[in-house]
Amino acid sequence: MTSVAEPMEAVAEPDEDALVLGDRPLLPADVVAVARGRRVVLGRAARERMGVSRTALEAVLARGDTVYGLTTGVGAIKTEAIPADRQTAFQRLLLRAHRVGHGQLAPGEFVRAAMAVRAAGLAVGVGGVRAEVADAFCQALDTGVTPRVHLLGSIGQADLSQMAEIGLALIGHGDDGAALVAGGYQPIELGPREAHAIVNSNAFSVGIACLAMERATRAVRALDVSAALSLEGLTGNVDAVHPAVAGVRPYTGAHETIGRLRALLSGGALLTGTTPPRAIQDPLAFKVVPQTHGAARQALTHCGGVIETELASSGDSPIMLVDEDRAISTGNHDIAPVAIALDYARLGLAQAVTIAGERVQKLLDSAFTGLPTGLRADPTAPDDGLAIVANGAASLAGEARLLAQPVTLEQPTSAIAAGIEDRITMAPTAARRLHDMAGLALRLAAVELMCAAQAVDLRGHAGDLGDGTRRAYTATRRSVPFVGAGEAPDGDLDALEDWLAGDDLP
């Protein structure tokens, strides 16, 4: 658990930098910003919507209507009524009962993202929940204290276990609740339906998905850069990135990738034709970068659109139909669209990762480069040079492909909640794997840059590079020196990986 020394400010109106929930749909970039520290507050419009919805719910409750999760238990206990005098106790017990997480603790960014997403979902204003509940998420975020949440426990039909752990902190329970209070937070006392509203949400999955998408998008851009420098190192055939390639097969992803690669190679001897290509046709891992990276881009674009829809939506059940003066149970907690889109995104990214791994292997093989095997500075020496770098690259690519396997077909049991909850999505696994896979892709791009820079130096082409590839070469050489005769690479690629993940990428 981490915290900051400064207490939460009691602010009635948002400051200029605060994200206001409810004025417009939340975007994935908003979630990422809140996960990394941006303030978030509930807007007036959302507060008014939630007030109307809550008034309608209280009328339903006063009438004695039977409503799932409001006047009854949940899951297999849906047949049992909640007596009025047990409502307060039931809220706390529901959170404690659903705290069934396992495994490692989630990174703080994951938890903050989940809290932002749930607050935004409540702000849609159909769940019958008081505005104070959404405020509780916002105010807890403002303390800088992050509740401890386990990574495992959700099967993607609402992230019950993770949201219960957050909910317990919000009511002041346990060490995490005490830490929030020490940070200036005032615990909330939950009313009817409100504990269920906290846990009955896929906010943990969607929050991670936002962070994973941002990381994966950076990874594809990083692989563009490493592929471009590899083309320079190979002295590849740049006909593969001619604008006509996308013109006659107009996939948007391929068009964007060709534009990126040409910008990276712009001004260099390879793209201008001053340096002729070594071969009429290169291995496919070099030749089909536009098509493969383009496919990854389109998969990520699709996934991003699905997540945007989810962020603008309510997954609540029940929801209040104010105009009809009643509550209905829904299936909007089923997050299949997001889970399937995350599977698609990983499959797309896997293609780009696979060819990056193959480019590393080809750069290390004299049959493809005309350079010494292992990119050795002394071709007569018995030293490995960079030869064994191939093993690490293959490991990264292999791990990434394993993470790309679809998870939405998994069905561990149909007996949960007495057979009622017989449908799952594994959405949190889908999101977490995309995040992990993108990290592996960034690392592999760093490995490829190390090899490509070595090939460029062995050819003596460093002065002939394009505008973007020169920047990539320079960034590589800041922390990864040329491996000379009788030397070995030190394997420290952390600084280069950080650069690839940052905002200075060409």
Short mmCIF file of C-alpha atoms in Angstrom, two decimals, residues 201-505:
data_model
loop_
_atom_site.label_atom_id
_atom_site.label_comp_id
_atom_site.label_asym_id
_atom_site.label_seq_id
_atom_site.Cartn_x
_atom_site.Cartn_y
_atom_site.Cartn_z
CA SER A 201 -19.11 -3.91 -12.16
CA ASN A 202 -16.38 -4.81 -14.65
CA ALA A 203 -14.43 -1.68 -13.74
CA PHE A 204 -11.28 -3.61 -12.84
CA SER A 205 -11.18 -5.28 -16.27
CA VAL A 206 -11.98 -2.08 -18.15
CA GLY A 207 -9.48 -0.04 -16.14
CA ILE A 208 -6.68 -2.47 -16.92
CA ALA A 209 -7.81 -2.56 -20.55
CA CYS A 210 -7.35 1.22 -20.81
CA LEU A 211 -3.80 0.97 -19.47
CA ALA A 212 -3.05 -2.08 -21.62
CA MET A 213 -4.28 -0.37 -24.77
CA GLU A 214 -2.10 2.65 -24.12
CA ARG A 215 0.92 0.40 -23.58
CA ALA A 216 0.15 -1.74 -26.62
CA THR A 217 -0.21 1.31 -28.85
CA ARG A 218 3.21 2.49 -27.70
CA ALA A 219 4.58 -1.00 -28.34
CA VAL A 220 3.47 -0.98 -31.98
CA ARG A 221 5.06 2.45 -32.49
CA ALA A 222 8.24 1.13 -30.87
CA LEU A 223 8.24 -1.85 -33.23
CA ASP A 224 7.91 0.56 -36.16
CA VAL A 225 11.10 2.24 -34.99
CA SER A 226 13.05 -0.96 -34.45
CA ALA A 227 11.86 -2.36 -37.80
CA ALA A 228 12.98 0.80 -39.60
CA LEU A 229 16.46 0.66 -38.09
CA SER A 230 16.62 -3.04 -38.97
CA LEU A 231 15.90 -2.14 -42.59
CA GLU A 232 18.85 0.26 -42.42
CA GLY A 233 21.04 -2.41 -40.83
CA LEU A 234 20.05 -5.02 -43.41
CA THR A 235 20.20 -2.51 -46.29
CA GLY A 236 16.72 -3.72 -47.09
CA ASN A 237 14.53 -3.16 -50.10
CA VAL A 238 12.36 -0.11 -49.44
CA ASP A 239 9.96 -0.94 -52.27
CA ALA A 240 8.06 -2.72 -49.49
CA VAL A 241 7.13 0.67 -48.02
CA HIS A 242 6.26 2.44 -51.28
CA PRO A 243 2.95 4.37 -50.94
CA ALA A 244 1.53 2.38 -53.85
CA VAL A 245 1.59 -0.74 -51.67
CA ALA A 246 -1.24 0.59 -49.52
CA GLY A 247 -2.85 2.32 -52.48
CA VAL A 248 -3.69 -0.94 -54.21
CA ARG A 249 -4.72 -2.69 -50.96
CA PRO A 250 -6.11 0.12 -48.85
CA TYR A 251 -6.18 -1.18 -45.31
CA THR A 252 -5.99 1.80 -42.99
CA GLY A 253 -3.46 0.14 -40.70
CA ALA A 254 -1.07 -0.60 -43.56
CA HIS A 255 -1.42 2.95 -44.88
CA GLU A 256 -0.57 4.38 -41.44
CA THR A 257 2.38 2.01 -41.01
CA ILE A 258 3.86 2.89 -44.39
CA GLY A 259 3.59 6.55 -43.51
CA ARG A 260 5.37 5.91 -40.23
CA LEU A 261 8.18 3.88 -41.78
CA ARG A 262 8.77 6.36 -44.57
CA ALA A 263 8.93 9.21 -42.06
CA LEU A 264 11.48 7.26 -40.02
CA LEU A 265 13.59 6.54 -43.12
CA SER A 266 13.09 10.00 -44.63
CA GLY A 267 16.28 11.78 -45.69
CA GLY A 268 18.39 8.65 -45.44
CA ALA A 269 20.44 7.03 -48.16
CA LEU A 270 18.32 3.89 -48.14
CA LEU A 271 14.98 5.56 -48.86
CA THR A 272 16.42 8.01 -51.40
CA GLY A 273 18.10 5.16 -53.28
CA THR A 274 21.62 6.46 -52.76
CA THR A 275 22.35 3.17 -51.04
CA PRO A 276 20.91 0.33 -53.15
CA PRO A 277 19.23 -2.64 -51.46
CA ARG A 278 21.22 -5.82 -50.99
CA ALA A 279 18.47 -8.05 -52.38
CA ILE A 280 15.52 -7.86 -54.74
CA GLN A 281 13.35 -9.30 -51.96
CA ASP A 282 13.98 -9.48 -48.25
CA PRO A 283 12.73 -12.10 -45.76
CA LEU A 284 9.05 -11.61 -45.01
CA ALA A 285 9.78 -10.31 -41.51
CA PHE A 286 11.19 -7.22 -43.25
CA LYS A 287 8.96 -7.14 -46.32
CA VAL A 288 5.56 -7.40 -44.63
CA VAL A 289 6.01 -4.92 -41.80
CA PRO A 290 3.27 -2.63 -43.26
CA GLN A 291 0.78 -5.45 -43.51
CA THR A 292 1.59 -7.01 -40.14
CA HIS A 293 1.88 -3.83 -38.10
CA GLY A 294 -1.17 -2.58 -39.97
CA ALA A 295 -3.17 -5.58 -38.81
CA ALA A 296 -2.04 -4.95 -35.23
CA ARG A 297 -3.09 -1.31 -35.52
CA GLN A 298 -6.53 -2.20 -36.80
CA ALA A 299 -7.06 -4.73 -34.02
CA LEU A 300 -6.08 -2.13 -31.43
CA THR A 301 -8.31 0.47 -33.06
CA HIS A 302 -11.26 -1.89 -32.87
CA CYS A 303 -10.52 -2.66 -29.25
CA GLY A 304 -10.22 1.03 -28.42
CA GLY A 305 -13.63 1.73 -29.92
CA VAL A 306 -15.24 -1.04 -27.88
CA ILE A 307 -13.65 0.27 -24.69
CA GLU A 308 -14.89 3.78 -25.44
CA THR A 309 -18.41 2.42 -25.74
CA GLU A 310 -18.04 0.58 -22.45
CA LEU A 311 -16.77 3.70 -20.68
CA ALA A 312 -19.82 5.64 -21.86
CA SER A 313 -22.18 2.94 -20.60
CA SER A 314 -23.75 1.54 -17.47
CA GLY A 315 -23.22 -2.12 -16.69
CA ASP A 316 -25.55 -1.90 -13.70
CA SER A 317 -28.18 -4.45 -12.82
CA PRO A 318 -30.79 -3.61 -11.78
CA ILE A 319 -31.31 -0.26 -13.49
CA MET A 320 -33.98 2.30 -12.69
CA LEU A 321 -36.54 3.07 -15.37
CA VAL A 322 -37.59 6.43 -13.97
CA ASP A 323 -40.29 7.02 -16.58
CA GLU A 324 -41.85 3.62 -15.80
CA ASP A 325 -41.38 3.93 -12.03
CA ARG A 326 -39.73 0.53 -11.70
CA ALA A 327 -36.43 -1.32 -11.64
CA ILE A 328 -35.41 -4.09 -14.03
CA SER A 329 -32.65 -6.66 -13.93
CA THR A 330 -30.28 -6.60 -16.92
CA GLY A 331 -27.46 -8.60 -18.45
CA ASN A 332 -25.24 -5.57 -19.00
CA HIS A 333 -22.66 -6.99 -16.63
CA ASP A 334 -21.73 -9.41 -19.42
CA ILE A 335 -18.59 -7.86 -20.88
CA ALA A 336 -18.17 -10.17 -23.89
CA PRO A 337 -17.65 -7.28 -26.37
CA VAL A 338 -14.63 -6.01 -24.43
CA ALA A 339 -13.21 -9.45 -23.70
CA ILE A 340 -13.44 -10.52 -27.35
CA ALA A 341 -11.91 -7.23 -28.51
CA LEU A 342 -9.00 -7.73 -26.09
CA ASP A 343 -8.43 -11.23 -27.49
CA TYR A 344 -8.40 -9.72 -30.99
CA ALA A 345 -5.96 -7.00 -29.90
CA ARG A 346 -3.54 -9.58 -28.52
CA LEU A 347 -3.76 -11.69 -31.67
CA GLY A 348 -2.94 -8.60 -33.73
CA LEU A 349 -0.03 -7.59 -31.54
CA ALA A 350 1.31 -11.16 -31.65
CA GLN A 351 1.87 -10.87 -35.39
CA ALA A 352 4.04 -7.77 -34.99
CA VAL A 353 5.96 -9.38 -32.13
CA THR A 354 6.58 -12.54 -34.14
CA ILE A 355 8.18 -10.79 -37.09
CA ALA A 356 10.27 -8.60 -34.75
CA GLY A 357 11.70 -11.77 -33.25
CA GLU A 358 12.43 -13.08 -36.74
CA ARG A 359 14.18 -9.87 -37.78
CA VAL A 360 16.53 -10.26 -34.82
CA GLN A 361 17.36 -13.80 -35.92
CA LYS A 362 18.02 -12.66 -39.49
CA LEU A 363 20.24 -9.75 -38.42
CA LEU A 364 22.42 -12.21 -36.51
CA ASP A 365 22.76 -14.57 -39.50
CA SER A 366 25.44 -13.83 -42.09
CA ALA A 367 23.39 -15.61 -44.77
CA PHE A 368 20.91 -12.73 -44.71
CA THR A 369 23.10 -9.74 -43.89
CA GLY A 370 26.49 -10.49 -45.42
CA LEU A 371 27.91 -9.47 -42.03
CA PRO A 372 29.69 -11.80 -39.59
CA THR A 373 27.42 -14.21 -37.73
CA GLY A 374 26.46 -12.73 -34.39
CA LEU A 375 27.36 -9.28 -35.74
CA ARG A 376 30.92 -9.78 -34.46
CA ALA A 377 33.35 -6.92 -34.90
CA ASP A 378 36.12 -9.45 -35.71
CA PRO A 379 34.87 -12.14 -38.09
CA THR A 380 37.87 -14.35 -37.33
CA ALA A 381 37.37 -14.36 -33.56
CA PRO A 382 35.69 -17.25 -31.70
CA ASP A 383 33.68 -14.81 -29.54
CA ASP A 384 29.87 -14.92 -29.61
CA GLY A 385 29.36 -11.23 -30.23
CA LEU A 386 25.59 -10.78 -30.18
CA ALA A 387 24.82 -14.34 -31.29
CA ILE A 388 23.16 -15.49 -28.06
CA VAL A 389 20.93 -12.43 -28.05
CA ALA A 390 18.83 -14.63 -30.36
CA ASN A 391 17.84 -16.80 -27.41
CA GLY A 392 16.47 -13.93 -25.39
CA ALA A 393 14.60 -12.56 -28.40
CA ALA A 394 13.01 -15.95 -29.10
CA SER A 395 12.02 -16.22 -25.44
CA LEU A 396 10.33 -12.82 -25.47
CA ALA A 397 8.45 -13.60 -28.68
CA GLY A 398 7.41 -17.02 -27.41
CA GLU A 399 6.11 -15.66 -24.13
CA ALA A 400 4.17 -13.00 -25.99
CA ARG A 401 2.54 -15.50 -28.32
CA LEU A 402 1.46 -17.64 -25.38
CA LEU A 403 -0.20 -14.59 -23.84
CA ALA A 404 -2.01 -14.02 -27.14
CA GLN A 405 -4.05 -17.20 -26.81
CA PRO A 406 -7.79 -16.33 -26.60
CA VAL A 407 -9.28 -16.53 -23.13
CA THR A 408 -12.93 -15.95 -23.95
CA LEU A 409 -13.50 -19.60 -24.82
CA GLU A 410 -12.54 -20.71 -21.33
CA GLN A 411 -15.41 -22.11 -19.22
CA PRO A 412 -14.05 -23.56 -15.97
CA THR A 413 -17.46 -24.46 -14.56
CA SER A 414 -21.18 -23.92 -15.07
CA ALA A 415 -22.00 -24.50 -11.40
CA ILE A 416 -21.22 -21.05 -9.92
CA ALA A 417 -24.09 -19.61 -7.86
CA ALA A 418 -26.04 -22.87 -7.97
CA GLY A 419 -25.74 -23.01 -11.75
CA ILE A 420 -27.19 -19.54 -12.35
CA GLU A 421 -23.89 -17.93 -13.31
CA ASP A 422 -23.13 -20.35 -16.12
CA ARG A 423 -21.46 -17.87 -18.45
CA ILE A 424 -18.10 -16.15 -18.05
CA THR A 425 -15.78 -14.00 -20.17
CA MET A 426 -12.40 -13.98 -18.35
CA ALA A 427 -12.15 -10.29 -19.27
CA PRO A 428 -9.66 -9.36 -16.51
CA THR A 429 -7.30 -12.06 -17.77
CA ALA A 430 -7.71 -10.77 -21.32
CA ALA A 431 -6.83 -7.23 -20.23
CA ARG A 432 -3.95 -8.21 -17.97
CA ARG A 433 -2.40 -10.37 -20.69
CA LEU A 434 -2.52 -7.53 -23.20
CA HIS A 435 -0.72 -5.30 -20.69
CA ASP A 436 1.96 -7.94 -20.05
CA MET A 437 2.29 -8.75 -23.73
CA ALA A 438 2.82 -5.10 -24.63
CA GLY A 439 5.63 -4.96 -22.08
CA LEU A 440 7.31 -7.94 -23.76
CA ALA A 441 6.91 -6.24 -27.15
CA LEU A 442 8.63 -3.10 -25.89
CA ARG A 443 11.51 -5.18 -24.56
CA LEU A 444 11.82 -7.04 -27.85
CA ALA A 445 11.95 -3.73 -29.72
CA ALA A 446 14.89 -2.75 -27.52
CA VAL A 447 16.66 -6.01 -28.38
CA GLU A 448 16.06 -5.38 -32.07
CA LEU A 449 17.44 -1.85 -31.84
CA MET A 450 20.61 -3.17 -30.20
CA CYS A 451 21.15 -5.61 -33.07
CA ALA A 452 20.19 -3.12 -35.78
CA ALA A 453 22.55 -0.47 -34.40
CA GLN A 454 25.38 -3.01 -34.36
CA ALA A 455 24.68 -3.87 -38.01
CA VAL A 456 24.60 -0.19 -38.97
CA ASP A 457 27.98 0.36 -37.32
CA LEU A 458 29.54 -2.69 -38.96
CA ARG A 459 28.45 -1.33 -42.35
CA GLY A 460 29.64 2.17 -41.50
CA HIS A 461 26.22 3.61 -42.37
CA ALA A 462 25.54 5.63 -39.21
CA GLY A 463 25.98 8.88 -41.14
CA ASP A 464 23.52 7.81 -43.85
CA LEU A 465 20.49 7.13 -41.69
CA GLY A 466 17.07 8.68 -42.08
CA ASP A 467 15.68 11.36 -39.81
CA GLY A 468 13.85 8.95 -37.49
CA THR A 469 16.28 6.08 -37.69
CA ARG A 470 19.13 8.44 -36.77
CA ARG A 471 17.25 9.40 -33.62
CA ALA A 472 16.67 5.73 -32.85
CA TYR A 473 20.34 4.91 -33.42
CA THR A 474 21.42 7.81 -31.19
CA ALA A 475 19.01 6.79 -28.43
CA THR A 476 20.35 3.24 -28.62
CA ARG A 477 23.96 4.29 -28.42
CA ARG A 478 23.30 6.49 -25.36
CA SER A 479 22.99 3.37 -23.23
CA VAL A 480 23.97 0.43 -25.44
CA PRO A 481 27.54 0.68 -26.74
CA PHE A 482 28.93 -0.96 -29.85
CA VAL A 483 30.21 -4.45 -29.05
CA GLY A 484 33.79 -4.51 -30.25
CA ALA A 485 36.22 -7.36 -30.75
CA GLY A 486 36.81 -9.29 -27.54
CA GLU A 487 33.75 -7.72 -25.89
CA ALA A 488 30.29 -8.95 -24.96
CA PRO A 489 27.01 -7.06 -24.61
CA ASP A 490 26.17 -6.24 -21.01
CA GLY A 491 22.46 -6.92 -21.53
CA ASP A 492 21.26 -3.74 -19.83
CA LEU A 493 18.42 -2.52 -22.03
CA ASP A 494 16.32 -0.83 -19.35
CA ALA A 495 17.11 2.74 -20.39
CA LEU A 496 16.45 1.95 -24.05
CA GLU A 497 13.16 0.24 -23.18
CA ASP A 498 12.14 3.30 -21.16
CA TRP A 499 12.85 5.51 -24.16
CA LEU A 500 10.75 3.29 -26.39
CA ALA A 501 7.87 3.49 -23.92
CA GLY A 502 8.13 7.26 -23.55
CA ASP A 503 6.91 10.30 -25.42
CA ASP A 504 10.12 11.11 -27.32
CA LEU A 505 9.79 8.36 -29.88
#
